[in-house]
PDB file of C-alpha atoms in Angstrom:
ATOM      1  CA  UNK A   1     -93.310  99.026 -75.172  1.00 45.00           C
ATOM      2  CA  UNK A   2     -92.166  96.018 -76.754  1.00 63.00           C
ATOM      3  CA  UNK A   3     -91.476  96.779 -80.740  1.00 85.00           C
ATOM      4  CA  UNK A   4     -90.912 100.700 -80.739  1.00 88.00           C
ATOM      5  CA  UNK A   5     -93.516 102.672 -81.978  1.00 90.00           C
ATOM      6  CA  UNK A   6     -93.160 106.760 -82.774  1.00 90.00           C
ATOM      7  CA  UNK A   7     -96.534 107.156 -83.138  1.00 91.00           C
ATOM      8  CA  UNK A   8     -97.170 106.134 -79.924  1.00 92.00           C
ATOM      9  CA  UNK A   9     -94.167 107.452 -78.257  1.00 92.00           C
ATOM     10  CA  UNK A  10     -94.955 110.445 -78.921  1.00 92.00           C
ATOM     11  CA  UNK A  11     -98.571 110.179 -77.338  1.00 91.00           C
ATOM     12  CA  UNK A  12     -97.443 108.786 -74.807  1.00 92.00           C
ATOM     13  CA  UNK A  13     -94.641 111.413 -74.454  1.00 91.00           C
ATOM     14  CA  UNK A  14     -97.006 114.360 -74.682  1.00 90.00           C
ATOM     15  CA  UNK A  15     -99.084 113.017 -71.871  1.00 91.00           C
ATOM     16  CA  UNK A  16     -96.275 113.056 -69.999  1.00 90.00           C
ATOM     17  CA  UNK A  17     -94.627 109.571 -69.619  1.00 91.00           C
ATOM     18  CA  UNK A  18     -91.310 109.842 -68.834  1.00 92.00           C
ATOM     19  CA  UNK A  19     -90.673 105.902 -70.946  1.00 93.00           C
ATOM     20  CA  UNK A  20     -91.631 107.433 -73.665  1.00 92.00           C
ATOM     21  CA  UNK A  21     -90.057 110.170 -73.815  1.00 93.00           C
ATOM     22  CA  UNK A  22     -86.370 108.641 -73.047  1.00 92.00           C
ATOM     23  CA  UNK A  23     -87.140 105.919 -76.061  1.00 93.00           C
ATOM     24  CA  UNK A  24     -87.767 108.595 -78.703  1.00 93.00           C
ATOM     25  CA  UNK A  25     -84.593 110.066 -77.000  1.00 92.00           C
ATOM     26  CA  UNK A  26     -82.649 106.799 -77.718  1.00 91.00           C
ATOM     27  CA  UNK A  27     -84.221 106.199 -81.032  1.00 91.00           C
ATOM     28  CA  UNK A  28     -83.175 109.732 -82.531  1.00 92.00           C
ATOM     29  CA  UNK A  29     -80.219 110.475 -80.565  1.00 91.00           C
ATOM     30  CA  UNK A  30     -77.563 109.399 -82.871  1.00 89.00           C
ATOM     31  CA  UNK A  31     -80.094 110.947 -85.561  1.00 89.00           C
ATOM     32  CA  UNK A  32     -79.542 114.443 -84.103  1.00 92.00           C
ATOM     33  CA  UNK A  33     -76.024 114.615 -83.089  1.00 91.00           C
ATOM     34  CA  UNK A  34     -74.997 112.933 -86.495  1.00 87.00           C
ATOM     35  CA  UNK A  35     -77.294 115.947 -88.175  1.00 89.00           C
ATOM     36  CA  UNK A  36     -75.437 118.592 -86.152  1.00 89.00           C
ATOM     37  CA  UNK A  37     -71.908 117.066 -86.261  1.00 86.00           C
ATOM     38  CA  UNK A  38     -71.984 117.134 -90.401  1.00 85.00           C
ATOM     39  CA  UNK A  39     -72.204 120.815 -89.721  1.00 85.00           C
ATOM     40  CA  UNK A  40     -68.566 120.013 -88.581  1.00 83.00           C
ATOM     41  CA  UNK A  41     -69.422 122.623 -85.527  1.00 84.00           C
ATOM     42  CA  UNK A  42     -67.145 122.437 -82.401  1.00 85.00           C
ATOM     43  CA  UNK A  43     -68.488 119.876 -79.234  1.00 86.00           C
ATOM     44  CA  UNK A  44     -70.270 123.030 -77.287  1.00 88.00           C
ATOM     45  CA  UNK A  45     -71.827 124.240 -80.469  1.00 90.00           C
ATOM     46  CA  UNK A  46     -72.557 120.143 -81.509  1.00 90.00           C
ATOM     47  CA  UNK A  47     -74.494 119.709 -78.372  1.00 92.00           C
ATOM     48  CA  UNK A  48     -76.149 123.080 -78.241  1.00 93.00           C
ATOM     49  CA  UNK A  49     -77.453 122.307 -81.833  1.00 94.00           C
ATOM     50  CA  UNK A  50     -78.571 118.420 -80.313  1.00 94.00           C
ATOM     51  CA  UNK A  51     -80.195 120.037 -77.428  1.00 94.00           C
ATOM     52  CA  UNK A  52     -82.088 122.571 -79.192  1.00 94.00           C
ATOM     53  CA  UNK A  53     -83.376 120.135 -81.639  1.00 95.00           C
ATOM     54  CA  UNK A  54     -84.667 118.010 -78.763  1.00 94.00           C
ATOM     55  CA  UNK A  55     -86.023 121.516 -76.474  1.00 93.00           C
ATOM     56  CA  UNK A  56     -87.767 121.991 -80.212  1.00 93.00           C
ATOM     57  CA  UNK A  57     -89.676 118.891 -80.219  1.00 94.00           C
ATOM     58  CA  UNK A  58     -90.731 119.530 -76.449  1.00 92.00           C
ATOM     59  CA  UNK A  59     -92.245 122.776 -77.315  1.00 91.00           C
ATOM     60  CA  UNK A  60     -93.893 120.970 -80.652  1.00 90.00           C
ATOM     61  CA  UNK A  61     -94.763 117.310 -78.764  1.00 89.00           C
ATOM     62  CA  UNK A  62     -98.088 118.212 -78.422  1.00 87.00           C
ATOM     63  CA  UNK A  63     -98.650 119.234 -81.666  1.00 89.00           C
ATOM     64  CA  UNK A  64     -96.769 116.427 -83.659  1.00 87.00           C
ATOM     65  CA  UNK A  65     -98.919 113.188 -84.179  1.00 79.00           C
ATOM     66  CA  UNK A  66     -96.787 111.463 -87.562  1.00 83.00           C
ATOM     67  CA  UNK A  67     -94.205 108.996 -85.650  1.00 86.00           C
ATOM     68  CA  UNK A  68     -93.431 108.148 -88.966  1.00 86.00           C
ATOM     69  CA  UNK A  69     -92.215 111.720 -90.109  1.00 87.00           C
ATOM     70  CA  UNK A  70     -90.657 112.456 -86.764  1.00 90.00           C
ATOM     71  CA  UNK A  71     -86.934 111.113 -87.741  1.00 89.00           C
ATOM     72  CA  UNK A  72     -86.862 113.657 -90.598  1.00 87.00           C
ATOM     73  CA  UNK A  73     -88.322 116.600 -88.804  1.00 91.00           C
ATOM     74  CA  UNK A  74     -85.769 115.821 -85.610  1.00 92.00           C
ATOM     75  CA  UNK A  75     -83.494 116.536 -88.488  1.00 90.00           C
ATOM     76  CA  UNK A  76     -84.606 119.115 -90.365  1.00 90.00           C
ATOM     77  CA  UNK A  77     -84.965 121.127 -87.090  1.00 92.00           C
ATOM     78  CA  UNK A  78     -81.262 120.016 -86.093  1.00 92.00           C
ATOM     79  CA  UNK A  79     -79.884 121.085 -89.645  1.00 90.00           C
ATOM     80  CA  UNK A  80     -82.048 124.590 -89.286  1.00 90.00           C
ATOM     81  CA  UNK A  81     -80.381 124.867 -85.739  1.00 92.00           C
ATOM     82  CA  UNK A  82     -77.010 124.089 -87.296  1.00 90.00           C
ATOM     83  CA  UNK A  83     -77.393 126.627 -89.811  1.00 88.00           C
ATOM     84  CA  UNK A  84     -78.487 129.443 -87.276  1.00 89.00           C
ATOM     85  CA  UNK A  85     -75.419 128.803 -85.147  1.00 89.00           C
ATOM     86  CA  UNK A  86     -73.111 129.193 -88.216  1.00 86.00           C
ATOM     87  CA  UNK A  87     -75.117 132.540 -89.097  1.00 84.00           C
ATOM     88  CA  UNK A  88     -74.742 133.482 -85.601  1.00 83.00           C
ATOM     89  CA  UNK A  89     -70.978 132.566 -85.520  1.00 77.00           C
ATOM     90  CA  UNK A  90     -70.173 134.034 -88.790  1.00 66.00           C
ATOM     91  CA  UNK A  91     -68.470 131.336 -90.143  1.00 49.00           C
ATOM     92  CA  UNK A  92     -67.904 127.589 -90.100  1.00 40.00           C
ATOM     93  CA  UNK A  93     -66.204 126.799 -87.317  1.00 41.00           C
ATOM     94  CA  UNK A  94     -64.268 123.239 -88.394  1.00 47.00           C
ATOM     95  CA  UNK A  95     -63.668 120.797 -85.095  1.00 48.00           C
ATOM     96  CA  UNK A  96     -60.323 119.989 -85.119  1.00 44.00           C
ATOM     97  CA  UNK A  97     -60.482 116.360 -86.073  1.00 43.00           C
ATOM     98  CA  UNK A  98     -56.929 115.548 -84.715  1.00 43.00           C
ATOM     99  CA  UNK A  99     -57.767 115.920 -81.227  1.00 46.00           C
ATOM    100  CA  UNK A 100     -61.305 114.035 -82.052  1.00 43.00           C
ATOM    101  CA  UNK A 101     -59.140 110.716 -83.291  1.00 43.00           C
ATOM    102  CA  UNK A 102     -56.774 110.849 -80.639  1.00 46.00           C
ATOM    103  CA  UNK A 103     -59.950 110.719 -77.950  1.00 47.00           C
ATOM    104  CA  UNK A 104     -60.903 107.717 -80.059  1.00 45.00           C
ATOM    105  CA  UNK A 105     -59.444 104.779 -77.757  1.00 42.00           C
ATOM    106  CA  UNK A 106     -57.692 101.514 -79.499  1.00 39.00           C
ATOM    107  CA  UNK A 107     -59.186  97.669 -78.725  1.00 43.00           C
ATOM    108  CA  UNK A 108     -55.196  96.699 -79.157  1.00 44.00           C
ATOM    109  CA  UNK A 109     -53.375  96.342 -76.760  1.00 51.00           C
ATOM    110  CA  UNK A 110     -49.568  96.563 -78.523  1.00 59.00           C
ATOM    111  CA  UNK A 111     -48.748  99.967 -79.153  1.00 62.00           C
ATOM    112  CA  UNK A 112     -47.289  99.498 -82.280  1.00 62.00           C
ATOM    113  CA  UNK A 113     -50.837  98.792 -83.454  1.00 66.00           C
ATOM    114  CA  UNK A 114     -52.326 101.492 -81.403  1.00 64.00           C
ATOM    115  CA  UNK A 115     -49.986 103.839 -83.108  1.00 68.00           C
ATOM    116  CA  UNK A 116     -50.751 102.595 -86.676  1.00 70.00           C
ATOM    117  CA  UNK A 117     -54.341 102.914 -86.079  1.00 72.00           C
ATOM    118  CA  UNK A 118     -54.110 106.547 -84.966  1.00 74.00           C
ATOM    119  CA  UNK A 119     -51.588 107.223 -88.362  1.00 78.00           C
ATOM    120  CA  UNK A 120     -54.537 105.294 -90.619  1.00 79.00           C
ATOM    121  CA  UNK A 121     -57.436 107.378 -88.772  1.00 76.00           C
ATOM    122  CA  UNK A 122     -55.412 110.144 -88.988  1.00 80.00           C
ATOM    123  CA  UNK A 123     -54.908 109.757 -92.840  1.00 83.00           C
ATOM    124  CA  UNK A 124     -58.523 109.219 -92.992  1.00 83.00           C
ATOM    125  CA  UNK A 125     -60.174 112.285 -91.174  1.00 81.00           C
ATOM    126  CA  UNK A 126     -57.518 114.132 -93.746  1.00 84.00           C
ATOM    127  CA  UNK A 127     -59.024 112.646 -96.477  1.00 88.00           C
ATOM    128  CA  UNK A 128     -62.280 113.387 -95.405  1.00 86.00           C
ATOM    129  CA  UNK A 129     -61.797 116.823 -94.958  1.00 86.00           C
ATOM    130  CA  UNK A 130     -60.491 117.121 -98.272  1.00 89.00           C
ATOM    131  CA  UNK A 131     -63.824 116.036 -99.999  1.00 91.00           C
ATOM    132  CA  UNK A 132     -66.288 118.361-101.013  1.00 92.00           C
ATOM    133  CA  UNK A 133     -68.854 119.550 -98.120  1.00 88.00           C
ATOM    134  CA  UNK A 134     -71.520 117.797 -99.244  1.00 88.00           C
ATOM    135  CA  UNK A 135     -69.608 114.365 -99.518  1.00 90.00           C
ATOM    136  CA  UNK A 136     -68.137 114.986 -96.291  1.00 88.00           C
ATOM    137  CA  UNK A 137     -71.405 115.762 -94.235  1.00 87.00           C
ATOM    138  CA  UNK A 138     -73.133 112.671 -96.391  1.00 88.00           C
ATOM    139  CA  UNK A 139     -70.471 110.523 -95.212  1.00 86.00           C
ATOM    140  CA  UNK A 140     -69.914 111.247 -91.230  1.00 84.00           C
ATOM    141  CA  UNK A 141     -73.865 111.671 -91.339  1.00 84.00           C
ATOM    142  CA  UNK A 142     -73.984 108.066 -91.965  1.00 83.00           C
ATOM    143  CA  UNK A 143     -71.073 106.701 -89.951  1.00 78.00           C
ATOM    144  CA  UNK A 144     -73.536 106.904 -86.988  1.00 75.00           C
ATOM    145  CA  UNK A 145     -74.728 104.071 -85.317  1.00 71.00           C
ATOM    146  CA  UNK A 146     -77.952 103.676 -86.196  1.00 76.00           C
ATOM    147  CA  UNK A 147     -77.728 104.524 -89.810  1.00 78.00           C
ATOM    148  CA  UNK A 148     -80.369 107.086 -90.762  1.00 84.00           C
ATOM    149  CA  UNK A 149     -82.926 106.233 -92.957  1.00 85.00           C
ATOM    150  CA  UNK A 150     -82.376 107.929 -96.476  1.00 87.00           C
ATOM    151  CA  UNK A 151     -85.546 110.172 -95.538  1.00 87.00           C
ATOM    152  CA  UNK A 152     -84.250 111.134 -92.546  1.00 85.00           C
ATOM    153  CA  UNK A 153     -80.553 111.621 -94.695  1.00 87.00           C
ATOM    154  CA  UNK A 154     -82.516 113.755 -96.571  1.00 87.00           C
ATOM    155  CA  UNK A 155     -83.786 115.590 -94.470  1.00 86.00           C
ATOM    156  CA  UNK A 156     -80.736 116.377 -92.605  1.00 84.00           C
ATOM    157  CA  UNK A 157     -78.938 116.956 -95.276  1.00 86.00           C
ATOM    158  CA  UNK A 158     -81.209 118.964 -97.461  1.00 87.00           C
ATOM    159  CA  UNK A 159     -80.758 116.562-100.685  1.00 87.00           C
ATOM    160  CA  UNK A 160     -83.085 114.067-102.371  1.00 90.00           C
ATOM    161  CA  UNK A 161     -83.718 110.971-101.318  1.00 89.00           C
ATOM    162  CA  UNK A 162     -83.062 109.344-104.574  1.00 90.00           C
ATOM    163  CA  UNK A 163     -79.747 111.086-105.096  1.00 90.00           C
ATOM    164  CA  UNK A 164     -78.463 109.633-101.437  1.00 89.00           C
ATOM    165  CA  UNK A 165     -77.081 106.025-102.898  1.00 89.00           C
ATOM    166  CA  UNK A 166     -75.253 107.589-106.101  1.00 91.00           C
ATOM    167  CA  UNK A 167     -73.833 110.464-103.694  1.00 91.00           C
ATOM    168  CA  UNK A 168     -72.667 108.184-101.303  1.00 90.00           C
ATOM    169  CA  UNK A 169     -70.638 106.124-104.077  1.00 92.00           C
ATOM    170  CA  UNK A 170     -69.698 108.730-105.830  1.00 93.00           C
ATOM    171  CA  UNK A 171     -68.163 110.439-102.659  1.00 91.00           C
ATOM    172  CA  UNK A 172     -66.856 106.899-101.474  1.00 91.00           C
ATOM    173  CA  UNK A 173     -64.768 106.927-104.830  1.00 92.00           C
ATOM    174  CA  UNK A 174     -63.583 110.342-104.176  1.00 92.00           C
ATOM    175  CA  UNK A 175     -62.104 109.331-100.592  1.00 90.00           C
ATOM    176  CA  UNK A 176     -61.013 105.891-101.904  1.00 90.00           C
ATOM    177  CA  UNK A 177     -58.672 108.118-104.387  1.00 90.00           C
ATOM    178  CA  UNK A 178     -57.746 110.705-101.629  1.00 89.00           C
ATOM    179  CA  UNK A 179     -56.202 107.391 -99.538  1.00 86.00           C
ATOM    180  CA  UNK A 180     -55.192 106.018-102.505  1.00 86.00           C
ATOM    181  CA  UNK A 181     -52.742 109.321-103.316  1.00 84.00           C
ATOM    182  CA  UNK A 182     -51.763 109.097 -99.903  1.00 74.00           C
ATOM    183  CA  UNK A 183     -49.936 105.994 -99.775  1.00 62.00           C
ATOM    184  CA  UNK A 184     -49.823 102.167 -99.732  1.00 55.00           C
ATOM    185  CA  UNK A 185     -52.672 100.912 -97.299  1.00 50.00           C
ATOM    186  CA  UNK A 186     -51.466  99.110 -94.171  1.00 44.00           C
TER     187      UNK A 186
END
């Protein structure tokens, strides 16, 4: 496949071609695990959530014919499979973002710049955490590489899709104060 179709990935998929399948795969991927990672679950329950979602779209493949709706329902089944680990943990269970920004490896190679990086993404994920939920899942949702589509945002997320670009400033302004309060910016 030349320009990437969903439509006819998921044909494809369905009869079994194993091309197709691993390009929906890449296409959604970051879809999913940014979905279950604004759940702010732990890495096991993250990737049991992702491979749920994707076990869920096996089972549904043949049944599923929309390409075009596919991104939101890949999300919409990762935020419902979110949500039932939560029920079935009892309570939010934060990942420590500490020990997530110290995996996160520097492109310097003077420490002293390694070391202010990890104090300014420190600082950050602190801020972050401090926002309100929704701000916070809205935001990490679309630090992902692709960037959702606000339908697929939506979806995830379980807000309108008009109310994504004011939600997204608004929370923007909230974490530009947070860093503001917590000090001059390197």
């Amino acid at each position: 496949m030349t320009t990437f179709d969903p439509t006819i990935a998921l044909i494809e998929a369905s009869d079994g071609d194993q091309r197709a399948w691993d390009s929906l795969v890449a296409r959604y991927s970051g879809l999913v695990w940014a979905t279950a990672r604004s759940f702010r679950l732990a890495d096991a329950d993250a990737a049991d959530v992702f491979q749920a979602t994707w076990f869920r779209l096996v089972e549904k493949l043949h049944q599923i014919r929309d390409g075009a709706g596919l991104g939101a329902w890949l999300a919409t089944t990762a935020r419902n499979e979110a949500i039932d680990v939560l029920r079935r943990r009892g309570r939010e269970s934060p990942t420590d973002l500490d020990e997530h920004m110290a995996a996160v490896r520097s492109t310097s190679d003077l420490p002293e710049e390694t070391v202010l990086r990890a104090e300014e993404d420190r600082l950050l994920w602190q801020a972050v955490r401090r926002l309100p939920d929704r701000c916070s899942r809205l935001l990490r949702a679309m630090g992902t590489d692709p960037v959702p589509s606000y339908a697929e945002l939506a979806a995830a997320l379980g807000i309108p899709v008009g109310s994504i670009g004011p939600t997204r400033a608004r929370c923007l302004g909230m974490l530009r104060g947070l860093m503001a309060a917590t000090g001059p910016n390197r």
